[in-house]
Tab-separated table of N, CA and C in Angstrom:
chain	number	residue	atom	x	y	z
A	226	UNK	N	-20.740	-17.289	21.843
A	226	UNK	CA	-19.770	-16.607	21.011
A	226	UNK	C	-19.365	-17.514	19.862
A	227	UNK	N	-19.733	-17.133	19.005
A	227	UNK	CA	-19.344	-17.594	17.668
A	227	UNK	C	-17.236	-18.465	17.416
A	228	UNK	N	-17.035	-19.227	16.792
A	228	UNK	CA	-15.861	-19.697	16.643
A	228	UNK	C	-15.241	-19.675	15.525
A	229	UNK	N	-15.764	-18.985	14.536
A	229	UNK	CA	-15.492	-18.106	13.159
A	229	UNK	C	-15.088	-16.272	13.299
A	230	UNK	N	-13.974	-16.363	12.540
A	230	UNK	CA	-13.977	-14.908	12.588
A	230	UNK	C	-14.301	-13.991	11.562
A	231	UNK	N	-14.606	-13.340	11.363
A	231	UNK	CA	-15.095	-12.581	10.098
A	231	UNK	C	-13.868	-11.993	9.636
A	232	UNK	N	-13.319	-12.422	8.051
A	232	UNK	CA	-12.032	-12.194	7.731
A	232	UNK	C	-12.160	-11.551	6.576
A	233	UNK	N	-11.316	-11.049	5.499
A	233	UNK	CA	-11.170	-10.992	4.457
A	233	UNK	C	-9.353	-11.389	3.664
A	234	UNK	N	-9.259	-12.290	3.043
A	234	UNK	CA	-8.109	-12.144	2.528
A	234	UNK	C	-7.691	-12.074	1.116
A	235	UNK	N	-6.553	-10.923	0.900
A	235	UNK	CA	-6.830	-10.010	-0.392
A	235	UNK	C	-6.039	-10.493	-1.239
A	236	UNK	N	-5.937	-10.699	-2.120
A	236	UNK	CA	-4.301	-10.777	-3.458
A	236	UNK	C	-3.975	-10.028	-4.034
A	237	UNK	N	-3.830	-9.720	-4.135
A	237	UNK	CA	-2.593	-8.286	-4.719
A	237	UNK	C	-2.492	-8.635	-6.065
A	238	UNK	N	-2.794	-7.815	-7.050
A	238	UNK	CA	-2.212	-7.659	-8.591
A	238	UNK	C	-0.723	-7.404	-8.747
A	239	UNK	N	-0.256	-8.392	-9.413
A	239	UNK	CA	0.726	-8.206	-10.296
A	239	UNK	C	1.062	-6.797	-10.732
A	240	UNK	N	-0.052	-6.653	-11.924
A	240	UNK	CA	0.003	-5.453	-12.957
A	240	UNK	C	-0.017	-4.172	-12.010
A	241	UNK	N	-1.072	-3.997	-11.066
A	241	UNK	CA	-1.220	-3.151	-9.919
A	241	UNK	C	0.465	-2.510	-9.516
A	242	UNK	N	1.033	-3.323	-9.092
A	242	UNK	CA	1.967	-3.257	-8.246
A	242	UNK	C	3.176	-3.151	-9.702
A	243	UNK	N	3.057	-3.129	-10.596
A	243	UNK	CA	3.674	-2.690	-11.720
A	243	UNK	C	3.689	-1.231	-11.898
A	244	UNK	N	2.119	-1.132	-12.229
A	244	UNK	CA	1.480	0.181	-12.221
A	244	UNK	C	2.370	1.406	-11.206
A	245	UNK	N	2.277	1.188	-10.009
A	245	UNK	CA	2.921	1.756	-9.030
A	245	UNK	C	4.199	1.727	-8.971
A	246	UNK	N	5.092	0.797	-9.631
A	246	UNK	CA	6.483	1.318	-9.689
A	246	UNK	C	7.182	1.801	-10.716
A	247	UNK	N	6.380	1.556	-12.247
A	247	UNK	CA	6.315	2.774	-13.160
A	247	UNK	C	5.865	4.260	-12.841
A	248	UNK	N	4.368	4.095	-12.035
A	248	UNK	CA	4.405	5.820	-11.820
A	248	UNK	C	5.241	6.430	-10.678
A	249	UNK	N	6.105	5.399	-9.857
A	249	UNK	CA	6.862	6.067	-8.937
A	249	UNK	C	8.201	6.423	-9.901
A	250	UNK	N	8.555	5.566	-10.750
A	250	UNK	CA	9.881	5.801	-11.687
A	250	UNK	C	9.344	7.407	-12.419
A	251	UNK	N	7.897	7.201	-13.051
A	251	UNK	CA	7.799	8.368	-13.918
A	251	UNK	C	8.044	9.735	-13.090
A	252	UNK	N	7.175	9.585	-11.750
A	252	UNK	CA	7.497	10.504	-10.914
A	252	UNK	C	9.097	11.352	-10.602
A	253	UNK	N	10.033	10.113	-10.299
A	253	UNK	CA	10.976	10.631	-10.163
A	253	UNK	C	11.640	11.322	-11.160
A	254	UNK	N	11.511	10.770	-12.832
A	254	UNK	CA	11.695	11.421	-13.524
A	254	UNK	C	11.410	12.508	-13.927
A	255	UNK	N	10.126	12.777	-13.471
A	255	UNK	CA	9.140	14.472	-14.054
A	255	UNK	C	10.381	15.227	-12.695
A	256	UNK	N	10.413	14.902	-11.583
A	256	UNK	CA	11.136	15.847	-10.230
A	256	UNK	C	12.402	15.989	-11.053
A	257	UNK	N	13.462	15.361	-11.191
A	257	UNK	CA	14.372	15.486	-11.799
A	257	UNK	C	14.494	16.560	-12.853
A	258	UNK	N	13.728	16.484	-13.738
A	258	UNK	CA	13.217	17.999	-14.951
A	258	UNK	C	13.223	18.720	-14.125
A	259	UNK	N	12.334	19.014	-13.432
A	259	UNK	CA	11.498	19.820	-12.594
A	259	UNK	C	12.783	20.914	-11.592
A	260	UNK	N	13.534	20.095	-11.364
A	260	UNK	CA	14.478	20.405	-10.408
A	260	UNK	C	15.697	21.287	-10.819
A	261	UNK	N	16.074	20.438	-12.220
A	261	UNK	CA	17.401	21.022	-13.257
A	261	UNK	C	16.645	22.312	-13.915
A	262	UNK	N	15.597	22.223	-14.029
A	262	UNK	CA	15.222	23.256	-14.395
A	262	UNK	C	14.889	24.950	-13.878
A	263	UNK	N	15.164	24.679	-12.062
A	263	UNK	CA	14.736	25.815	-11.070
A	263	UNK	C	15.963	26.504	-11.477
A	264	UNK	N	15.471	27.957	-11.207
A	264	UNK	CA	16.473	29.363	-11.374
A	264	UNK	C	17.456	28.918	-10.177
A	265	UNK	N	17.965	27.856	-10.188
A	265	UNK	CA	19.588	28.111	-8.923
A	265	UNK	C	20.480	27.608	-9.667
A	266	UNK	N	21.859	27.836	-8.898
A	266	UNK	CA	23.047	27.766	-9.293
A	266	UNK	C	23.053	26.372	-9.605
A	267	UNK	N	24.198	26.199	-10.190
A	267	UNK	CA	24.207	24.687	-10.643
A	267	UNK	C	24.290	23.760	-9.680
A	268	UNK	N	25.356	24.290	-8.565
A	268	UNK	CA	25.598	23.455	-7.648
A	268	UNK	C	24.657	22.702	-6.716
A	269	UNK	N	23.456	24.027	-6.553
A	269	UNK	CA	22.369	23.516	-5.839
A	269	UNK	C	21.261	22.815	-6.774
A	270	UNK	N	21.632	22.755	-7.790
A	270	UNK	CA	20.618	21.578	-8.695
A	270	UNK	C	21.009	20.658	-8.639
A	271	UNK	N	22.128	20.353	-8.990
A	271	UNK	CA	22.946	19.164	-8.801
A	271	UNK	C	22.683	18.377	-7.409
A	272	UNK	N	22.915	19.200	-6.181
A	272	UNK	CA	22.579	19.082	-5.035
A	272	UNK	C	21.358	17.898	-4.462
A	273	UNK	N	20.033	19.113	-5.174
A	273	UNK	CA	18.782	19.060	-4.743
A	273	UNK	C	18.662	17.549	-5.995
A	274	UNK	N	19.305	17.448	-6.929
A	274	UNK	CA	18.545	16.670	-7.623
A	274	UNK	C	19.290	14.968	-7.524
A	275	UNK	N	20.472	14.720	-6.867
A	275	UNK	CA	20.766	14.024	-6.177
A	275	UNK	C	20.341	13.505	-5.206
A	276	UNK	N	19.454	14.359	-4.479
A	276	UNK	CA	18.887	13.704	-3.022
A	276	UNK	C	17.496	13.389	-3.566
A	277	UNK	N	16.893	14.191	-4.412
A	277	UNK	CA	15.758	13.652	-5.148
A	277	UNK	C	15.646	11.989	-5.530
A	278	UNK	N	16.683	12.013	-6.252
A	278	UNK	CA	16.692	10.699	-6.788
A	278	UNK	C	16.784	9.698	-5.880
A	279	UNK	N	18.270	9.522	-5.369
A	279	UNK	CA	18.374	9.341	-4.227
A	279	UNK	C	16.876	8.351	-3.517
A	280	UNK	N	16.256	9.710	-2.468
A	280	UNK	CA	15.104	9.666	-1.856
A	280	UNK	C	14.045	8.824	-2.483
A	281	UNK	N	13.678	8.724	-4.716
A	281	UNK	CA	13.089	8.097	-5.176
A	281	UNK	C	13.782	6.642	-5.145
A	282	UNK	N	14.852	6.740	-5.096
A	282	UNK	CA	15.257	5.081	-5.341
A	282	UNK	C	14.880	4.476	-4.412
A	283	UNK	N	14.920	5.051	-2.906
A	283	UNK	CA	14.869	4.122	-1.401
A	283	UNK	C	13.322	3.711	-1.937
A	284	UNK	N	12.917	4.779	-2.302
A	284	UNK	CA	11.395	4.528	-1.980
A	284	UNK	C	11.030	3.331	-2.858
A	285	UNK	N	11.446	3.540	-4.071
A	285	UNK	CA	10.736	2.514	-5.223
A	285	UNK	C	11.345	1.604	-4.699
A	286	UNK	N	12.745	0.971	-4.060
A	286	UNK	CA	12.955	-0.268	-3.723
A	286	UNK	C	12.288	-0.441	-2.393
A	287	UNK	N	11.934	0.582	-1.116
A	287	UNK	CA	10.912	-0.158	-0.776
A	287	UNK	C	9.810	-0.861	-0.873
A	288	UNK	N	9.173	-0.450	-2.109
A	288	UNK	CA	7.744	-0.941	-2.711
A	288	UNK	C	8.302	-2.222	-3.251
A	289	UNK	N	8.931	-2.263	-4.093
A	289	UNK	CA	9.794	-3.500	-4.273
A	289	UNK	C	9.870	-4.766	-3.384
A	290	UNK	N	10.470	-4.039	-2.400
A	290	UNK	CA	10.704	-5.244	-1.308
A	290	UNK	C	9.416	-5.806	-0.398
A	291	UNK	N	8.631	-4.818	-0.561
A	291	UNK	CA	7.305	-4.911	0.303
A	291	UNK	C	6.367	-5.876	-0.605
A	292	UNK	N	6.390	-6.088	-1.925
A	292	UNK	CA	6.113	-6.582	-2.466
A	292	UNK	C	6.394	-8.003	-2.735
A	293	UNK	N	7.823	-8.680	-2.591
A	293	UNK	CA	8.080	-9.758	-2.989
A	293	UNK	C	7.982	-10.605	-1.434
A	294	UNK	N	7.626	-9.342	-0.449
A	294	UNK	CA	7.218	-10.062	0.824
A	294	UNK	C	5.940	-10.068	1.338
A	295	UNK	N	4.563	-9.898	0.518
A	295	UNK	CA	3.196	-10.266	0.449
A	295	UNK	C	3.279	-11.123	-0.136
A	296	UNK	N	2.489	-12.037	-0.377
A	296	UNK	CA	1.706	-13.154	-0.994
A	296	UNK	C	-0.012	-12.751	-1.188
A	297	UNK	N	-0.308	-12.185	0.315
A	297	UNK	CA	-1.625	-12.213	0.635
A	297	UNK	C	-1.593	-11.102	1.495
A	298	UNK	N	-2.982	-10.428	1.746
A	298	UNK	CA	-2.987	-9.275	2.902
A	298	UNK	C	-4.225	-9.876	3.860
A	299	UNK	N	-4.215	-10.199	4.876
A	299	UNK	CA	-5.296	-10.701	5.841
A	299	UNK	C	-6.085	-9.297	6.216
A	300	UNK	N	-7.344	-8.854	6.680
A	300	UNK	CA	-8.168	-8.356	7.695
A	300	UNK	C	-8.977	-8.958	8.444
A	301	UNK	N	-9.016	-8.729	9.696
A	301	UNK	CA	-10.511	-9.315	10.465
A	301	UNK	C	-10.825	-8.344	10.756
A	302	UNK	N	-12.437	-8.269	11.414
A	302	UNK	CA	-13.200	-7.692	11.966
A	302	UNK	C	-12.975	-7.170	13.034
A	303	UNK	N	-11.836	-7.358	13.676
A	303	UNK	CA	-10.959	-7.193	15.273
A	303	UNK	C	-10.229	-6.199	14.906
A	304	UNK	N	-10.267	-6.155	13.492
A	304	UNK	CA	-8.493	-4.906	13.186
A	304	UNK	C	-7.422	-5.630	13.053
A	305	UNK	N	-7.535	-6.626	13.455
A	305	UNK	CA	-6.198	-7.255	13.150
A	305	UNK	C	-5.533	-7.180	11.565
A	306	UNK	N	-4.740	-7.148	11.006
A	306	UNK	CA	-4.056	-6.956	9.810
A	306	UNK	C	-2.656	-7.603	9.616
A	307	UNK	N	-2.639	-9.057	8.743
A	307	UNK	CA	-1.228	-9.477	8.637
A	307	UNK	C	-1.160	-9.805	6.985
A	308	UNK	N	0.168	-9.871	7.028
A	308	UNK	CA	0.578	-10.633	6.034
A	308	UNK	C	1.162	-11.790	5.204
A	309	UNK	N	0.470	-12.668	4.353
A	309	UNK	CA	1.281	-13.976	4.146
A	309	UNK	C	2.246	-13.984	2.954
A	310	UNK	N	3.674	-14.357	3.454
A	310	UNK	CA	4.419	-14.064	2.623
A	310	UNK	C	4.553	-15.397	1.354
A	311	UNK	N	5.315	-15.443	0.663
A	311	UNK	CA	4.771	-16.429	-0.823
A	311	UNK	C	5.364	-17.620	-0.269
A	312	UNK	N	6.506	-17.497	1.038
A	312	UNK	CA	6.536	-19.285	1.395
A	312	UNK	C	5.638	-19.675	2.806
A	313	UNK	N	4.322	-19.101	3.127
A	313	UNK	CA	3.280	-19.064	3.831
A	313	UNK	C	3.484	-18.429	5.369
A	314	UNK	N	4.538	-17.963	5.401
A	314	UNK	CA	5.039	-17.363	7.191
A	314	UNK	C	3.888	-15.907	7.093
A	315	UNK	N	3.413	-15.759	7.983
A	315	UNK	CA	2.476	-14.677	8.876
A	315	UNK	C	3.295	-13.856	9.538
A	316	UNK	N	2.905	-12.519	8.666
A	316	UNK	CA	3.512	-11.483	9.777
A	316	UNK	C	2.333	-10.607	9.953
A	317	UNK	N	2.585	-10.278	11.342
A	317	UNK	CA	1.859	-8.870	11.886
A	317	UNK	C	2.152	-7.306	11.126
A	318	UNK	N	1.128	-7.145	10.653
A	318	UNK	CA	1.602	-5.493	10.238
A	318	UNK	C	0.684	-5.161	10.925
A	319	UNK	N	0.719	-3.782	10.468
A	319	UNK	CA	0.624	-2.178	10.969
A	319	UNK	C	-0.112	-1.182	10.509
A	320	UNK	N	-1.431	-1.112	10.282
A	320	UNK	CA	-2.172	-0.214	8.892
A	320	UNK	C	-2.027	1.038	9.504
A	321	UNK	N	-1.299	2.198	8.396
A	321	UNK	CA	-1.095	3.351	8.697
A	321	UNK	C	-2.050	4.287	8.565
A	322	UNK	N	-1.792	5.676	8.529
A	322	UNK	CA	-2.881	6.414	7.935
A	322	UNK	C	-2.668	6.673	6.686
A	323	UNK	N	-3.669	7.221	5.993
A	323	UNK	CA	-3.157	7.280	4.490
A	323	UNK	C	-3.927	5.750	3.455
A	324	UNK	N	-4.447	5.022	4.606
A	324	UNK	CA	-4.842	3.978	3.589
A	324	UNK	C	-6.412	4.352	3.658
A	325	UNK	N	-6.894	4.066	2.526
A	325	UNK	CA	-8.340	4.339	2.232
A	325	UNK	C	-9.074	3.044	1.016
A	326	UNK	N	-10.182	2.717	1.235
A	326	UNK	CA	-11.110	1.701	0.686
A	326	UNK	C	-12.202	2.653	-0.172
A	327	UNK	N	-12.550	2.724	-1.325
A	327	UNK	CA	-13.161	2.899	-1.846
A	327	UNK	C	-14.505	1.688	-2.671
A	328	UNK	N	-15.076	1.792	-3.546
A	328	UNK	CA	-15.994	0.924	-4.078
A	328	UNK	C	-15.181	0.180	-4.816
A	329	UNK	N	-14.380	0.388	-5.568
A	329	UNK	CA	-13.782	-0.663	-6.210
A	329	UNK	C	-12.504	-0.339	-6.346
A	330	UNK	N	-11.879	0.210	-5.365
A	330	UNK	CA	-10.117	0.269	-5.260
A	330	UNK	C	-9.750	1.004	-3.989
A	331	UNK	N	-8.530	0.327	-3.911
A	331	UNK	CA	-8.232	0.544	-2.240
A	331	UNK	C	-6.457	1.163	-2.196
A	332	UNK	N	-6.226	1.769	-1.398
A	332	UNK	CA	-4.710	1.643	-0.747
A	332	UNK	C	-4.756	1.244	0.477
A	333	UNK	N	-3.865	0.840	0.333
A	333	UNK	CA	-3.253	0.193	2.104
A	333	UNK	C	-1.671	0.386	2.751
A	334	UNK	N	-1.636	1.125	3.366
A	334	UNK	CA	-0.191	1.245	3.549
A	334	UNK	C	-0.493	0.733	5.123
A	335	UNK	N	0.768	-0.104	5.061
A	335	UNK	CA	1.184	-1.127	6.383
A	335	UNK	C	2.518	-0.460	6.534
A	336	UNK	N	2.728	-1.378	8.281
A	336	UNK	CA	4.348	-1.451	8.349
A	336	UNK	C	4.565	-2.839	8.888
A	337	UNK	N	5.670	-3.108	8.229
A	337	UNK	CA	6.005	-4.316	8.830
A	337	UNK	C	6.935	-4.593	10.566
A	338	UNK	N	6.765	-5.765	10.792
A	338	UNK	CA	7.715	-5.559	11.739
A	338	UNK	C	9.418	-5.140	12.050
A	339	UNK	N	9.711	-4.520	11.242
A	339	UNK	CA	11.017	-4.405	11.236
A	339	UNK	C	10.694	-3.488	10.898
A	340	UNK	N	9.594	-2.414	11.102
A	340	UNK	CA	9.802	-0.935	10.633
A	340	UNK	C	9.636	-0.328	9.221
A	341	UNK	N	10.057	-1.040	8.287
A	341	UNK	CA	9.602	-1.145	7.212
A	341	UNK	C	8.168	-0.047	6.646
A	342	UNK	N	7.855	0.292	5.436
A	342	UNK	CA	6.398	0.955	4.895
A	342	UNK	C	6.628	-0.229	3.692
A	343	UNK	N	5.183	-0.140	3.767
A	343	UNK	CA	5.067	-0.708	1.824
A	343	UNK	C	3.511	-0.029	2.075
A	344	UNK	N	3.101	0.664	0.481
A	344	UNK	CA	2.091	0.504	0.070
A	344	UNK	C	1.428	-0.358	-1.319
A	345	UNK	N	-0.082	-0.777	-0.869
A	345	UNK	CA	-0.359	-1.771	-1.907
A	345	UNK	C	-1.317	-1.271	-2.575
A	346	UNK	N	-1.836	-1.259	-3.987
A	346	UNK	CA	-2.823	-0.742	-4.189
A	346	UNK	C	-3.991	-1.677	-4.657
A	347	UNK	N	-4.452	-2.022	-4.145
A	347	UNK	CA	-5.735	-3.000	-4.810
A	347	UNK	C	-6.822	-2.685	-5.301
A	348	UNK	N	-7.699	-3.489	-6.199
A	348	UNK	CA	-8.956	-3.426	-7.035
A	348	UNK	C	-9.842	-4.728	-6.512
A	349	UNK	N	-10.882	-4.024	-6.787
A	349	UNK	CA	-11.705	-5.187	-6.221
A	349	UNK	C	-13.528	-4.942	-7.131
A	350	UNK	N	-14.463	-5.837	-7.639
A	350	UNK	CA	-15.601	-5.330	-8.036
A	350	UNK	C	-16.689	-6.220	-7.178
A	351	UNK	N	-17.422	-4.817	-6.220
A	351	UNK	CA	-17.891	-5.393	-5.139
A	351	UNK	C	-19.278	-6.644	-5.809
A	352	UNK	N	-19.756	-6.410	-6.926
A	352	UNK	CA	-20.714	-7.517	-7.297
A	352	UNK	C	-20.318	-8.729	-8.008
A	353	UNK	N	-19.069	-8.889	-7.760
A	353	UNK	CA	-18.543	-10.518	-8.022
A	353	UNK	C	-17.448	-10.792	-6.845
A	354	UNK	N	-16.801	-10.054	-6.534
A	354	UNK	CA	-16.000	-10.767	-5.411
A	354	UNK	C	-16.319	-10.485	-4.213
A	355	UNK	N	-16.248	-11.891	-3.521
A	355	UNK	CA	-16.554	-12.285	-2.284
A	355	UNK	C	-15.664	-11.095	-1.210
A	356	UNK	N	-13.990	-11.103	-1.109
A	356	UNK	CA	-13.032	-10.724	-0.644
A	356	UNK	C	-12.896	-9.254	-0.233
A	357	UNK	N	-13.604	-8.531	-1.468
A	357	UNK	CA	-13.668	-7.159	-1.823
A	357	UNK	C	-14.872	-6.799	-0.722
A	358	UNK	N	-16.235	-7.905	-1.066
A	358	UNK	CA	-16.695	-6.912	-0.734
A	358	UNK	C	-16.910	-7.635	1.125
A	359	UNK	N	-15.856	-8.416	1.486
A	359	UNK	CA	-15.730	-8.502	2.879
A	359	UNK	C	-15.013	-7.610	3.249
A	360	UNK	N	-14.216	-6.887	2.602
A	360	UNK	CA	-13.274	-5.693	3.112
A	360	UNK	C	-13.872	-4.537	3.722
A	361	UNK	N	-14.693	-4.128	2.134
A	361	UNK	CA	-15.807	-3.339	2.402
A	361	UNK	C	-16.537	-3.058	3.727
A	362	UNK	N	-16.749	-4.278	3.662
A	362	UNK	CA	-17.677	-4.289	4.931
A	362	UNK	C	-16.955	-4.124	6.021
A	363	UNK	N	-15.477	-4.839	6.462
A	363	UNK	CA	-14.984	-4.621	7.579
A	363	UNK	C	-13.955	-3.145	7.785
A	364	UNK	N	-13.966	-2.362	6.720
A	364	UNK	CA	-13.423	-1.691	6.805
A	364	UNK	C	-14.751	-0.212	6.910
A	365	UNK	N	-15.698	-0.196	6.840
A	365	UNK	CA	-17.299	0.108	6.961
A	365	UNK	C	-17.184	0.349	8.570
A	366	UNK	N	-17.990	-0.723	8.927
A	366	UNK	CA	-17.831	-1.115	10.353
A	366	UNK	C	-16.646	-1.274	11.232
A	367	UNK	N	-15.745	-0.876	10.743
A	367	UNK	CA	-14.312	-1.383	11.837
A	367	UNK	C	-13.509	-0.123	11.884
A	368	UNK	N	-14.407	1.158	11.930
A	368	UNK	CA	-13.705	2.309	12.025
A	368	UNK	C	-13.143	2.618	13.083
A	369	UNK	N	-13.541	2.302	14.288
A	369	UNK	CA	-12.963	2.220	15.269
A	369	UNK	C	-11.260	1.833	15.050
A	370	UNK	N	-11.704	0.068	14.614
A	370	UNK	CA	-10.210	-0.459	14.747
A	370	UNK	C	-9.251	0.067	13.199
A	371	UNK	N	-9.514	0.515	12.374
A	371	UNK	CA	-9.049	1.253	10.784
A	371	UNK	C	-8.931	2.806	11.032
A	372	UNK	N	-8.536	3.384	10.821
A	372	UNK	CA	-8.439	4.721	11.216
A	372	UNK	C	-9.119	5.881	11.953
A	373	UNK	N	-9.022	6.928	11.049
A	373	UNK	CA	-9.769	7.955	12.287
A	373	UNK	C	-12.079	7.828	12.147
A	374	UNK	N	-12.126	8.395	13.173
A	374	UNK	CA	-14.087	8.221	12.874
A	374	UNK	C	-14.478	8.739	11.621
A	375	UNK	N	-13.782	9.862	11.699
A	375	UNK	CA	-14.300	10.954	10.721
A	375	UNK	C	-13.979	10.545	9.211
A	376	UNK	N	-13.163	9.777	8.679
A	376	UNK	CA	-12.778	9.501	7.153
A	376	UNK	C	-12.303	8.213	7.459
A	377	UNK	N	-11.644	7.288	6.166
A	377	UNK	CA	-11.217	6.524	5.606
A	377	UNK	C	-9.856	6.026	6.954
């Protein structure tokens, strides 16, 4: 038995993770229109568009927070999945459903131990990076331990 494990470990974009909390802001903003604008009484716009927001803020500051607590995203070949945070502590996450690997871009939604969601969105170009295209591969072969048989 071999004493190497077959790993991949990922870095996360900056701009990426920018990307995603502008289109979660834009998002909330288009719902907001979207909302003041339905044929109901005022009260229930007001209502509905309070909890809207609301509901967008938790979320964008979760991504937020999920963010300034990666450094790094680990995989092995076992399924295992953690995270290194930027002053080097290892945590165990949680890969949910909903995350999917493509050829050259990925989501990943984890949970942390405290219950927590964050999703990350990464890029990767499988004919220069090493990392990407170890993912690839373990996320290929590791359907078992990565989600359902049938998809991503």
């Amino acid at each position: 038995m071999s004493s190497t494990r077959f790993e991949t470990v990922l870095t996360p974009e900056p701009r990426l993770r920018q990307c995603v909390l502008l289109c979660g802001a834009l998002a909330m903003m288009t719902g907001l229109v979207l909302i003041l604008f339905m044929p109901l009484a005022a009260v229930w716009r007001i209502l509905l568009a309070a909890a809207w927001v609301g509901e967008s803020l938790r979320e964008l500051r979760g991504l937020a927070r999920g963010a300034a607590r990666l450094r790094f995203i680990r995989l092995d070949a076992a399924g295992n999945i953690s995270g290194i945070a930027p002053d080097g502590r290892r945590e165990v996450l949680t890969l949910l459903s909903g995350s999917i690997v493509l050829s050259r871009l990925g989501w990943l939604w984890v949970r942390f131990p405290d219950g927590s969601r964050y999703g990350e969105l990464l890029r990767g170009n499988p004919g220069r990076d090493l990392e990407w295209q170890r993912l690839q591969l373990i996320w290929r072969h590791s359907r078992t331990a990565f989600g359902r048989q049938d998809g991503s």
